[in-house]
């Protein structure tokens, strides 16, 4: 199974793809991913059996494209999202956002 970058059309094995996930926004349920080849940054939603790509709009995320990844699972934790496929698990941490006015 190879997962594509929607910008440059490079294809990645799941381990390489999910290691490039670097920030989980728990409130919007989004993962940030940066392509190891072209540097394009995408926000995506990890769903059971697929990845959902789209755009934030009106305070929500509208999925417009889906890439099927059979067997893909997810588990939300307090400070991270765990993505699993077969026997592999990748942990995407929540980036702590600074509160407005906090020093």
mmCIF file of N, CA and C in Angstrom:
data_model
loop_
_atom_site.group_PDB
_atom_site.id
_atom_site.type_symbol
_atom_site.label_atom_id
_atom_site.label_comp_id
_atom_site.label_asym_id
_atom_site.label_seq_id
_atom_site.Cartn_x
_atom_site.Cartn_y
_atom_site.Cartn_z
ATOM 1 N N UNK A 1 0.837 -1.177 0.000
ATOM 2 C CA UNK A 1 0.000 0.000 0.000
ATOM 3 C C UNK A 1 0.881 1.238 0.000
ATOM 4 N N UNK A 2 0.620 2.144 -0.928
ATOM 5 C CA UNK A 2 1.329 3.416 -1.011
ATOM 6 C C UNK A 2 0.308 4.543 -0.877
ATOM 7 N N UNK A 3 0.652 5.556 -0.103
ATOM 8 C CA UNK A 3 -0.238 6.688 0.152
ATOM 9 C C UNK A 3 0.339 7.907 -0.569
ATOM 10 N N UNK A 4 -0.480 8.607 -1.370
ATOM 11 C CA UNK A 4 0.049 9.703 -2.180
ATOM 12 C C UNK A 4 0.098 11.045 -1.457
ATOM 13 N N UNK A 5 1.030 11.882 -1.902
ATOM 14 C CA UNK A 5 0.997 13.310 -1.602
ATOM 15 C C UNK A 5 0.102 13.906 -2.687
ATOM 16 N N UNK A 6 -0.911 14.631 -2.307
ATOM 17 C CA UNK A 6 -1.831 15.180 -3.294
ATOM 18 C C UNK A 6 -1.229 16.347 -4.066
ATOM 19 N N UNK A 7 -0.111 16.904 -3.601
ATOM 20 C CA UNK A 7 0.520 18.028 -4.298
ATOM 21 C C UNK A 7 1.505 17.562 -5.372
ATOM 22 N N UNK A 8 2.440 16.674 -5.001
ATOM 23 C CA UNK A 8 3.492 16.282 -5.952
ATOM 24 C C UNK A 8 3.288 14.879 -6.513
ATOM 25 N N UNK A 9 2.280 14.174 -5.997
ATOM 26 C CA UNK A 9 1.936 12.827 -6.443
ATOM 27 C C UNK A 9 2.983 11.765 -6.103
ATOM 28 N N UNK A 10 3.951 12.101 -5.235
ATOM 29 C CA UNK A 10 4.867 11.080 -4.724
ATOM 30 C C UNK A 10 4.051 10.111 -3.883
ATOM 31 N N UNK A 11 4.520 8.888 -3.795
ATOM 32 C CA UNK A 11 3.805 7.872 -3.012
ATOM 33 C C UNK A 11 4.728 7.341 -1.915
ATOM 34 N N UNK A 12 4.113 7.084 -0.735
ATOM 35 C CA UNK A 12 4.886 6.702 0.440
ATOM 36 C C UNK A 12 4.321 5.441 1.075
ATOM 37 N N UNK A 13 5.228 4.625 1.614
ATOM 38 C CA UNK A 13 4.800 3.515 2.454
ATOM 39 C C UNK A 13 4.191 4.104 3.726
ATOM 40 N N UNK A 14 3.261 3.399 4.374
ATOM 41 C CA UNK A 14 2.593 3.958 5.553
ATOM 42 C C UNK A 14 3.556 4.478 6.629
ATOM 43 N N UNK A 15 4.656 3.754 6.905
ATOM 44 C CA UNK A 15 5.571 4.214 7.944
ATOM 45 C C UNK A 15 6.159 5.578 7.604
ATOM 46 N N UNK A 16 6.589 5.764 6.380
ATOM 47 C CA UNK A 16 7.171 7.052 5.973
ATOM 48 C C UNK A 16 6.099 8.150 5.994
ATOM 49 N N UNK A 17 4.898 7.814 5.558
ATOM 50 C CA UNK A 17 3.816 8.802 5.516
ATOM 51 C C UNK A 17 3.439 9.262 6.926
ATOM 52 N N UNK A 18 3.173 8.312 7.818
ATOM 53 C CA UNK A 18 2.688 8.683 9.146
ATOM 54 C C UNK A 18 3.779 9.247 10.052
ATOM 55 N N UNK A 19 5.049 8.943 9.779
ATOM 56 C CA UNK A 19 6.135 9.597 10.524
ATOM 57 C C UNK A 19 6.225 11.073 10.185
ATOM 58 N N UNK A 20 5.686 11.481 9.045
ATOM 59 C CA UNK A 20 5.705 12.894 8.627
ATOM 60 C C UNK A 20 4.530 13.686 9.214
ATOM 61 N N UNK A 21 3.664 13.031 9.996
ATOM 62 C CA UNK A 21 2.585 13.726 10.699
ATOM 63 C C UNK A 21 3.185 14.368 11.941
ATOM 64 N N UNK A 22 2.918 15.654 12.166
ATOM 65 C CA UNK A 22 3.644 16.332 13.234
ATOM 66 C C UNK A 22 2.798 17.137 14.200
ATOM 67 N N UNK A 23 1.524 17.301 13.983
ATOM 68 C CA UNK A 23 0.727 18.091 14.917
ATOM 69 C C UNK A 23 -0.718 17.639 14.846
ATOM 70 N N UNK A 24 -1.294 17.377 16.004
ATOM 71 C CA UNK A 24 -2.699 16.999 16.066
ATOM 72 C C UNK A 24 -3.483 18.133 16.714
ATOM 73 N N UNK A 25 -4.451 18.673 16.002
ATOM 74 C CA UNK A 25 -5.337 19.713 16.518
ATOM 75 C C UNK A 25 -6.601 19.010 16.998
ATOM 76 N N UNK A 26 -6.667 18.771 18.295
ATOM 77 C CA UNK A 26 -7.744 17.957 18.860
ATOM 78 C C UNK A 26 -9.103 18.611 18.676
ATOM 79 N N UNK A 27 -9.195 19.927 18.817
ATOM 80 C CA UNK A 27 -10.477 20.616 18.691
ATOM 81 C C UNK A 27 -11.097 20.471 17.306
ATOM 82 N N UNK A 28 -10.277 20.530 16.271
ATOM 83 C CA UNK A 28 -10.761 20.369 14.894
ATOM 84 C C UNK A 28 -10.617 18.935 14.409
ATOM 85 N N UNK A 29 -9.965 18.077 15.202
ATOM 86 C CA UNK A 29 -9.704 16.682 14.849
ATOM 87 C C UNK A 29 -8.919 16.586 13.541
ATOM 88 N N UNK A 30 -7.841 17.385 13.459
ATOM 89 C CA UNK A 30 -7.002 17.442 12.260
ATOM 90 C C UNK A 30 -5.568 17.089 12.574
ATOM 91 N N UNK A 31 -4.917 16.448 11.615
ATOM 92 C CA UNK A 31 -3.494 16.137 11.694
ATOM 93 C C UNK A 31 -2.784 16.966 10.633
ATOM 94 N N UNK A 32 -1.656 17.582 11.012
ATOM 95 C CA UNK A 32 -0.827 18.288 10.034
ATOM 96 C C UNK A 32 0.232 17.331 9.527
ATOM 97 N N UNK A 33 0.428 17.356 8.221
ATOM 98 C CA UNK A 33 1.381 16.466 7.556
ATOM 99 C C UNK A 33 2.195 17.294 6.578
ATOM 100 N N UNK A 34 3.518 17.068 6.562
ATOM 101 C CA UNK A 34 4.391 17.750 5.613
ATOM 102 C C UNK A 34 5.061 16.700 4.741
ATOM 103 N N UNK A 35 4.924 16.872 3.424
ATOM 104 C CA UNK A 35 5.485 15.908 2.474
ATOM 105 C C UNK A 35 7.009 15.896 2.570
ATOM 106 N N UNK A 36 7.602 14.722 2.785
ATOM 107 C CA UNK A 36 9.062 14.624 2.864
ATOM 108 C C UNK A 36 9.766 14.962 1.546
ATOM 109 N N UNK A 37 9.066 14.920 0.423
ATOM 110 C CA UNK A 37 9.689 15.191 -0.878
ATOM 111 C C UNK A 37 9.546 16.644 -1.312
ATOM 112 N N UNK A 38 8.302 17.186 -1.311
ATOM 113 C CA UNK A 38 8.090 18.529 -1.861
ATOM 114 C C UNK A 38 7.899 19.596 -0.789
ATOM 115 N N UNK A 39 7.691 19.197 0.472
ATOM 116 C CA UNK A 39 7.513 20.153 1.553
ATOM 117 C C UNK A 39 6.103 20.708 1.679
ATOM 118 N N UNK A 40 5.176 20.261 0.830
ATOM 119 C CA UNK A 40 3.795 20.720 0.933
ATOM 120 C C UNK A 40 3.212 20.295 2.282
ATOM 121 N N UNK A 41 2.453 21.191 2.880
ATOM 122 C CA UNK A 41 1.813 20.882 4.160
ATOM 123 C C UNK A 41 0.311 20.728 3.937
ATOM 124 N N UNK A 42 -0.231 19.629 4.414
ATOM 125 C CA UNK A 42 -1.665 19.357 4.328
ATOM 126 C C UNK A 42 -2.225 19.163 5.717
ATOM 127 N N UNK A 43 -3.484 19.478 5.869
ATOM 128 C CA UNK A 43 -4.233 19.103 7.061
ATOM 129 C C UNK A 43 -5.192 18.012 6.628
ATOM 130 N N UNK A 44 -5.291 16.984 7.451
ATOM 131 C CA UNK A 44 -6.132 15.854 7.090
ATOM 132 C C UNK A 44 -6.811 15.298 8.322
ATOM 133 N N UNK A 45 -7.852 14.560 8.075
ATOM 134 C CA UNK A 45 -8.558 13.878 9.148
ATOM 135 C C UNK A 45 -8.331 12.380 8.972
ATOM 136 N N UNK A 46 -7.890 11.729 10.042
ATOM 137 C CA UNK A 46 -7.698 10.279 10.022
ATOM 138 C C UNK A 46 -9.035 9.649 10.412
ATOM 139 N N UNK A 47 -9.561 8.837 9.506
ATOM 140 C CA UNK A 47 -10.843 8.178 9.708
ATOM 141 C C UNK A 47 -10.630 6.673 9.641
ATOM 142 N N UNK A 48 -11.521 5.879 10.187
ATOM 143 C CA UNK A 48 -11.359 4.421 10.070
ATOM 144 C C UNK A 48 -11.330 4.000 8.590
ATOM 145 N N UNK A 49 -10.199 3.454 8.169
ATOM 146 C CA UNK A 49 -10.054 2.950 6.812
ATOM 147 C C UNK A 49 -9.765 3.969 5.738
ATOM 148 N N UNK A 50 -9.576 5.237 6.117
ATOM 149 C CA UNK A 50 -9.288 6.244 5.092
ATOM 150 C C UNK A 50 -8.736 7.528 5.696
ATOM 151 N N UNK A 51 -8.132 8.334 4.805
ATOM 152 C CA UNK A 51 -7.672 9.673 5.151
ATOM 153 C C UNK A 51 -8.577 10.661 4.438
ATOM 154 N N UNK A 52 -9.014 11.693 5.139
ATOM 155 C CA UNK A 52 -9.878 12.712 4.551
ATOM 156 C C UNK A 52 -9.133 14.023 4.412
ATOM 157 N N UNK A 53 -9.097 14.556 3.192
ATOM 158 C CA UNK A 53 -8.436 15.827 2.899
ATOM 159 C C UNK A 53 -9.483 16.866 2.560
ATOM 160 N N UNK A 54 -9.233 18.100 2.942
ATOM 161 C CA UNK A 54 -10.188 19.159 2.649
ATOM 162 C C UNK A 54 -9.673 20.486 3.162
ATOM 163 N N UNK A 55 -10.615 21.339 3.584
ATOM 164 C CA UNK A 55 -10.276 22.686 3.995
ATOM 165 C C UNK A 55 -11.144 23.116 5.170
ATOM 166 N N UNK A 56 -10.542 23.870 6.122
ATOM 167 C CA UNK A 56 -11.365 24.443 7.184
ATOM 168 C C UNK A 56 -12.297 25.503 6.578
ATOM 169 N N UNK A 57 -13.565 25.474 6.993
ATOM 170 C CA UNK A 57 -14.523 26.453 6.488
ATOM 171 C C UNK A 57 -15.623 26.630 7.516
ATOM 172 N N UNK A 58 -15.874 27.878 7.904
ATOM 173 C CA UNK A 58 -16.937 28.212 8.852
ATOM 174 C C UNK A 58 -16.796 27.440 10.161
ATOM 175 N N UNK A 59 -15.571 27.329 10.672
ATOM 176 C CA UNK A 59 -15.336 26.686 11.958
ATOM 177 C C UNK A 59 -15.365 25.172 11.947
ATOM 178 N N UNK A 60 -15.433 24.567 10.764
ATOM 179 C CA UNK A 60 -15.393 23.113 10.664
ATOM 180 C C UNK A 60 -14.493 22.718 9.505
ATOM 181 N N UNK A 61 -14.225 21.442 9.391
ATOM 182 C CA UNK A 61 -13.349 20.929 8.339
ATOM 183 C C UNK A 61 -14.197 20.132 7.354
ATOM 184 N N UNK A 62 -14.242 20.591 6.115
ATOM 185 C CA UNK A 62 -15.002 19.907 5.074
ATOM 186 C C UNK A 62 -14.087 18.972 4.297
ATOM 187 N N UNK A 63 -14.345 17.677 4.387
ATOM 188 C CA UNK A 63 -13.571 16.673 3.653
ATOM 189 C C UNK A 63 -14.054 16.655 2.208
ATOM 190 N N UNK A 64 -13.116 16.884 1.272
ATOM 191 C CA UNK A 64 -13.484 16.871 -0.145
ATOM 192 C C UNK A 64 -12.861 15.698 -0.902
ATOM 193 N N UNK A 65 -11.722 15.202 -0.433
ATOM 194 C CA UNK A 65 -11.054 14.068 -1.067
ATOM 195 C C UNK A 65 -10.768 13.011 -0.010
ATOM 196 N N UNK A 66 -10.892 11.760 -0.406
ATOM 197 C CA UNK A 66 -10.628 10.643 0.507
ATOM 198 C C UNK A 66 -9.653 9.671 -0.145
ATOM 199 N N UNK A 67 -8.720 9.174 0.664
ATOM 200 C CA UNK A 67 -7.778 8.149 0.214
ATOM 201 C C UNK A 67 -8.009 6.935 1.106
ATOM 202 N N UNK A 68 -8.398 5.832 0.499
ATOM 203 C CA UNK A 68 -8.660 4.606 1.269
ATOM 204 C C UNK A 68 -7.354 3.975 1.745
ATOM 205 N N UNK A 69 -7.326 3.619 3.020
ATOM 206 C CA UNK A 69 -6.202 2.926 3.635
ATOM 207 C C UNK A 69 -6.809 1.780 4.445
ATOM 208 N N UNK A 70 -7.044 0.630 3.808
ATOM 209 C CA UNK A 70 -7.711 -0.480 4.498
ATOM 210 C C UNK A 70 -6.986 -0.865 5.792
ATOM 211 N N UNK A 71 -7.763 -1.012 6.861
ATOM 212 C CA UNK A 71 -7.214 -1.409 8.156
ATOM 213 C C UNK A 71 -6.779 -0.248 9.035
ATOM 214 N N UNK A 72 -6.816 0.985 8.525
ATOM 215 C CA UNK A 72 -6.395 2.156 9.295
ATOM 216 C C UNK A 72 -7.347 2.382 10.463
ATOM 217 N N UNK A 73 -6.780 2.607 11.646
ATOM 218 C CA UNK A 73 -7.559 2.871 12.855
ATOM 219 C C UNK A 73 -6.994 4.103 13.547
ATOM 220 N N UNK A 74 -7.793 4.694 14.428
ATOM 221 C CA UNK A 74 -7.374 5.872 15.183
ATOM 222 C C UNK A 74 -7.895 5.804 16.601
ATOM 223 N N UNK A 75 -7.181 6.418 17.513
ATOM 224 C CA UNK A 75 -7.639 6.517 18.897
ATOM 225 C C UNK A 75 -7.207 7.870 19.445
ATOM 226 N N UNK A 76 -8.199 8.659 19.837
ATOM 227 C CA UNK A 76 -7.910 9.973 20.424
ATOM 228 C C UNK A 76 -7.488 9.804 21.873
ATOM 229 N N UNK A 77 -6.378 10.426 22.220
ATOM 230 C CA UNK A 77 -5.895 10.470 23.595
ATOM 231 C C UNK A 77 -6.009 11.919 24.063
ATOM 232 N N UNK A 78 -5.682 12.182 25.320
ATOM 233 C CA UNK A 78 -5.766 13.555 25.827
ATOM 234 C C UNK A 78 -4.839 14.509 25.088
ATOM 235 N N UNK A 79 -3.608 14.087 24.856
ATOM 236 C CA UNK A 79 -2.619 14.993 24.271
ATOM 237 C C UNK A 79 -2.019 14.461 22.968
ATOM 238 N N UNK A 80 -2.722 13.555 22.291
ATOM 239 C CA UNK A 80 -2.193 13.011 21.041
ATOM 240 C C UNK A 80 -3.279 12.209 20.322
ATOM 241 N N UNK A 81 -2.972 11.875 19.074
ATOM 242 C CA UNK A 81 -3.788 10.944 18.304
ATOM 243 C C UNK A 81 -2.913 9.747 17.987
ATOM 244 N N UNK A 82 -3.391 8.550 18.281
ATOM 245 C CA UNK A 82 -2.685 7.326 17.927
ATOM 246 C C UNK A 82 -3.279 6.793 16.627
ATOM 247 N N UNK A 83 -2.423 6.599 15.631
ATOM 248 C CA UNK A 83 -2.821 6.058 14.336
ATOM 249 C C UNK A 83 -2.243 4.654 14.249
ATOM 250 N N UNK A 84 -3.065 3.672 13.901
ATOM 251 C CA UNK A 84 -2.556 2.304 13.811
ATOM 252 C C UNK A 84 -2.963 1.666 12.486
ATOM 253 N N UNK A 85 -2.065 0.829 12.003
ATOM 254 C CA UNK A 85 -2.275 0.064 10.783
ATOM 255 C C UNK A 85 -1.479 -1.220 10.944
ATOM 256 N N UNK A 86 -2.161 -2.339 10.807
ATOM 257 C CA UNK A 86 -1.550 -3.640 11.064
ATOM 258 C C UNK A 86 -1.001 -3.638 12.488
ATOM 259 N N UNK A 87 0.280 -3.893 12.669
ATOM 260 C CA UNK A 87 0.874 -3.924 14.013
ATOM 261 C C UNK A 87 1.569 -2.610 14.376
ATOM 262 N N UNK A 88 1.564 -1.641 13.491
ATOM 263 C CA UNK A 88 2.278 -0.379 13.706
ATOM 264 C C UNK A 88 1.376 0.669 14.342
ATOM 265 N N UNK A 89 1.985 1.500 15.204
ATOM 266 C CA UNK A 89 1.274 2.610 15.828
ATOM 267 C C UNK A 89 2.152 3.852 15.722
ATOM 268 N N UNK A 90 1.553 4.952 15.271
ATOM 269 C CA UNK A 90 2.240 6.233 15.202
ATOM 270 C C UNK A 90 1.498 7.194 16.117
ATOM 271 N N UNK A 91 2.241 7.925 16.930
ATOM 272 C CA UNK A 91 1.651 8.873 17.878
ATOM 273 C C UNK A 91 1.913 10.289 17.378
ATOM 274 N N UNK A 92 0.819 11.025 17.161
ATOM 275 C CA UNK A 92 0.929 12.402 16.701
ATOM 276 C C UNK A 92 0.565 13.294 17.877
ATOM 277 N N UNK A 93 1.536 14.063 18.387
ATOM 278 C CA UNK A 93 1.276 14.872 19.577
ATOM 279 C C UNK A 93 0.431 16.103 19.275
ATOM 280 N N UNK A 94 -0.282 16.542 20.305
ATOM 281 C CA UNK A 94 -1.000 17.804 20.240
ATOM 282 C C UNK A 94 -0.007 18.904 20.559
ATOM 283 N N UNK A 95 0.067 19.870 19.669
ATOM 284 C CA UNK A 95 0.926 21.018 19.937
ATOM 285 C C UNK A 95 0.181 21.928 20.900
ATOM 286 N N UNK A 96 0.819 22.258 21.989
ATOM 287 C CA UNK A 96 0.190 23.140 22.964
ATOM 288 C C UNK A 96 0.184 24.553 22.404
ATOM 289 N N UNK A 97 -1.010 25.126 22.305
ATOM 290 C CA UNK A 97 -1.166 26.477 21.780
ATOM 291 C C UNK A 97 -1.183 27.445 22.944
ATOM 292 N N UNK A 98 -0.438 28.498 22.803
ATOM 293 C CA UNK A 98 -0.341 29.484 23.887
ATOM 294 C C UNK A 98 -1.644 30.272 23.986
ATOM 295 N N UNK A 99 -2.118 30.477 25.183
ATOM 296 C CA UNK A 99 -3.328 31.263 25.391
ATOM 297 C C UNK A 99 -3.067 32.720 25.113
ATOM 298 N N UNK A 100 -4.032 33.408 24.536
ATOM 299 C CA UNK A 100 -3.903 34.833 24.253
ATOM 300 C C UNK A 100 -3.692 35.574 25.561
ATOM 301 N N UNK A 101 -2.698 36.443 25.586
ATOM 302 C CA UNK A 101 -2.398 37.222 26.770
ATOM 303 C C UNK A 101 -1.531 36.517 27.783
ATOM 304 N N UNK A 102 -1.252 35.241 27.603
ATOM 305 C CA UNK A 102 -0.394 34.507 28.554
ATOM 306 C C UNK A 102 1.072 34.861 28.305
ATOM 307 N N UNK A 103 1.841 34.897 29.368
ATOM 308 C CA UNK A 103 3.274 35.215 29.219
ATOM 309 C C UNK A 103 4.115 34.127 29.797
#
